Amino acid sequence: MKYLQAAKDHGIELVGITEHHDVSWIDELRHAASRLHMRLLPGFEVETQEGIHVLCLFDLKTPVWRLEETLALVGLSRARRDAAKSTEIRSELPFGDLIRKVQEDCDGICIAAHVTSTKGVLSTLQGGARADCWKTPELLATHVPVAVEKITHDGTKRILANEDDHFRRERRLAYVLTSDARDPDSIGTASVWIKMQEPSVEGLRQAFLDPDSRISFEDPHAARVAGEILSIGWEGGFLDGQSIGLSPELSCLIGSKGTGKSTVIESLRWAFDLPSPPPGDASDLLANAIRPGSKVMVRLRTSAPAASHTIERTMPHAPVVRDAIGVVVPELAPRSLLTLRVFSQKQLYDTAQSVQGRLELVDEFAREALSDIRTAERKLLGSLEAGARALREELGRIDHWEEQLAELPGLEQWRRRFAEAGFEDRLRERRALDREQARLTALDAAVLQRLRGLDRLREETPPPTVAQAAAEWPNLDLLGDAENAVNAATTAFAVAIDALHDDLAAARERLAATQAAWSARRAARQADFDAALRALQTSMPEVDPERYLDVERRIEALIPLQGELRASRQRVLQARAARRGSIAELADLRARRFRARDAAAEQLTRATDGDVRVRVRYQADRSGLLDSLRRRKTGVRNAALEAMISHPDFTPAELARRVRERQVTGSFGLPDGQAATLERELTEDDLLAIEIEDLCDEATVELDVGPAGSKMYRPLSELSPGQKSTAVLLLTLLSGSEPLLIDQPEDDLDNRFVYDDVVQRLRSAKRRRQLLVATHNANIPVLGDAEQIVVLDAVPSDPARGEVRAHGPIDDREVRTAAEQILEGGETAFRRRREKYGW
């Protein structure tokens, strides 16, 4: 009981406890395991004829008498064991025969115990006998003390890694990490995660036959940083009433054409409100499969923070997100909960053809490294755009003031003519009176503004509402003091407002009296002004005295604008200097982005073991800038634009600088006439946009098409459609951690690469991300060791509807039978799988 409790405390769900050729304690331990809701695989440990220790495990309900019978069959009968004076007695069978006897005749499974220490298969024997035992075909698993990569002895490490030619096995052994405990305190100090449909000897056998997919020394969930789709269901439409649960690893949808495989993929895309594929493909399929009023329901689990949600979408409405208890959460959008990457049929090929699509594959792989760079770039671009708006406004003011000040030289010329005619001396007082008039008007406006401010203050600051005192309040006296203080302050406030209002009203009355007195004085002088004007008009009939006064008023209004214009020009100079610094910072960020992409490309190449070679060329894709320049309709020929942006010295910022300074001629290989056209046609608005244009990096992808043992890379442009799609899929499986959905990838793939490359990458990728693949190719679900295979079929009574005929892992016999009937082109895959399952 102490052993089992210790295992449970360590989170162990399935335990195998063995003793040397002794099973007398098993029923008692099995009963204790049942009480703890644990599962116990009964068994024993034996020593072979050569002295090698072997663990033998059996199904959960195997009776003790059957275990005793097995011990007798390997030469360890009860009588022999009772007669032995030592517990260290050996079986009569050699290593290979014992394993075959236990596994083929007694329905057990064998594990070579503590392989690297005393009585282990690699430490007990020497020479050829050691290698022969190690290469026993029926041996499927061995116990190791640590992960293979942590083994310190080079020779042993090479054997375990299947790199020693003398010890090389056709099928690599499965390695089981256990505590090999001999007391309760040490149990659970080491454990292993094993994937099984159910805890049984058969489940162990399948795991040992496919250890890369089914055995892990680390918690498989710890490698998953993204959330996962738990299930999808339908109400109405082609899959009405159906629900499909998905594995967090690899799920495959299989079925004949028209049974709903693509419908499942496109339903998820639609529920998450992701962009639709090109019209005429999956979008038409979705329209036929989900009709008005049909609903799609997707349950999902997020990882950070861990939470469950349901997305519901009814045609033709927008999706709705509900929390774990079904309450609508309107502020959440499906894509904020979980990011999906979806490839409809033929989209792998489309991505291979797309310059942007190839770059996005690299960016997905470099997402973490690019995150801070992109944040800084967005912030800097926002700052540059705000600066551009301010600069445009400043330049607009300069244009406006320059337009007004253009009148000043003419006005100055008129002033000189009037001075020569004597107008300035005679009308000096009149000009002074005009300025006084303007001053009095401004003073009155200032007082009126303050009066209106007081009125608004009265309206916006009502007296506080005082609550009715309650007799039961324990601190009524203190509350009374507080209310009295507020009432006193409110009264003082009102009195102060009234006093200020009275003072301002009195001031305005004095101003009115002053204005009246001033007007009387002006009126008294008006007769003299009129007489002087008549005399001037008599002596100089071609000159209008009123025009003189208007000129003087205009000059006085324009003179201050000269100072404003100088200040504005200075602000523009400062803004342009700051902008140049920001553009240099932007260029540095984009260079850092390239370096992150370049590093990611190297990592991608290594991660594919060189099957795909990825490179990134710095700012090599200039098609976006070319399109931008064409849209501006400058009149420059396309050939000249293409040559300009391809010039080694060209940058968007340098082009903008040279256009502003009229220095394009002789630059970037442009003909003089084309350069002059560019200088003339590009506006400041154009230049502000052009100088921050992004010259995109370009990702090039090459596939190794050489024979085994040699490398022969060819670029995508020289590959077949299937080879192009294969290269893209291999990179897609490595890029990102979010759920990946692919509809019939084999339609796009080169068959040569499906098993050797694609399936192997699927098996690796499913450890860290959820995969959902609709397929006809047997290699993908069978050799990919799909954790969930969903068999779709048409409803027999209604071919216009689909249903889930079977679902489960490939271990499930019903699923396996359906897979044999449905999957195309999978003869090799099934032949290999038959060897594994013994079909």
PDB file of C-alpha atoms in Angstrom, residues 605-606 608-615 701-706 710-716 718-719:
ATOM      1  CA  THR A 605      17.048  24.596 -42.736  1.00  0.00           C
ATOM      2  CA  ARG A 606      18.703  22.727 -39.857  1.00  0.00           C
ATOM      3  CA  THR A 608      14.451  19.959 -41.764  1.00  0.00           C
ATOM      4  CA  ASP A 609      17.828  18.187 -41.719  1.00  0.00           C
ATOM      5  CA  GLY A 610      18.618  20.054 -44.889  1.00  0.00           C
ATOM      6  CA  ASP A 611      15.628  18.655 -46.809  1.00  0.00           C
ATOM      7  CA  VAL A 612      14.549  22.256 -47.378  1.00  0.00           C
ATOM      8  CA  ARG A 613      16.960  25.171 -47.592  1.00  0.00           C
ATOM      9  CA  VAL A 614      15.615  28.595 -46.674  1.00  0.00           C
ATOM     10  CA  ARG A 615      17.364  31.888 -47.260  1.00  0.00           C
ATOM     11  CA  VAL A 701      12.948  28.197 -50.584  1.00  0.00           C
ATOM     12  CA  GLU A 702      14.821  25.312 -52.169  1.00  0.00           C
ATOM     13  CA  LEU A 703      14.051  21.588 -51.938  1.00  0.00           C
ATOM     14  CA  ASP A 704      16.663  18.834 -51.829  1.00  0.00           C
ATOM     15  CA  VAL A 705      15.776  16.575 -54.748  1.00  0.00           C
ATOM     16  CA  GLY A 706      19.083  14.724 -54.855  1.00  0.00           C
ATOM     17  CA  SER A 710      23.808  13.766 -51.643  1.00  0.00           C
ATOM     18  CA  LYS A 711      22.349  17.238 -51.727  1.00  0.00           C
ATOM     19  CA  MET A 712      20.840  18.769 -54.837  1.00  0.00           C
ATOM     20  CA  TYR A 713      18.833  21.904 -54.147  1.00  0.00           C
ATOM     21  CA  ARG A 714      16.396  23.383 -56.594  1.00  0.00           C
ATOM     22  CA  PRO A 715      14.452  26.634 -56.129  1.00  0.00           C
ATOM     23  CA  LEU A 716      10.660  26.558 -56.050  1.00  0.00           C
ATOM     24  CA  GLU A 718      12.111  24.903 -60.930  1.00  0.00           C
ATOM     25  CA  LEU A 719      10.024  22.414 -58.943  1.00  0.00           C
TER      26      LEU A 719
END
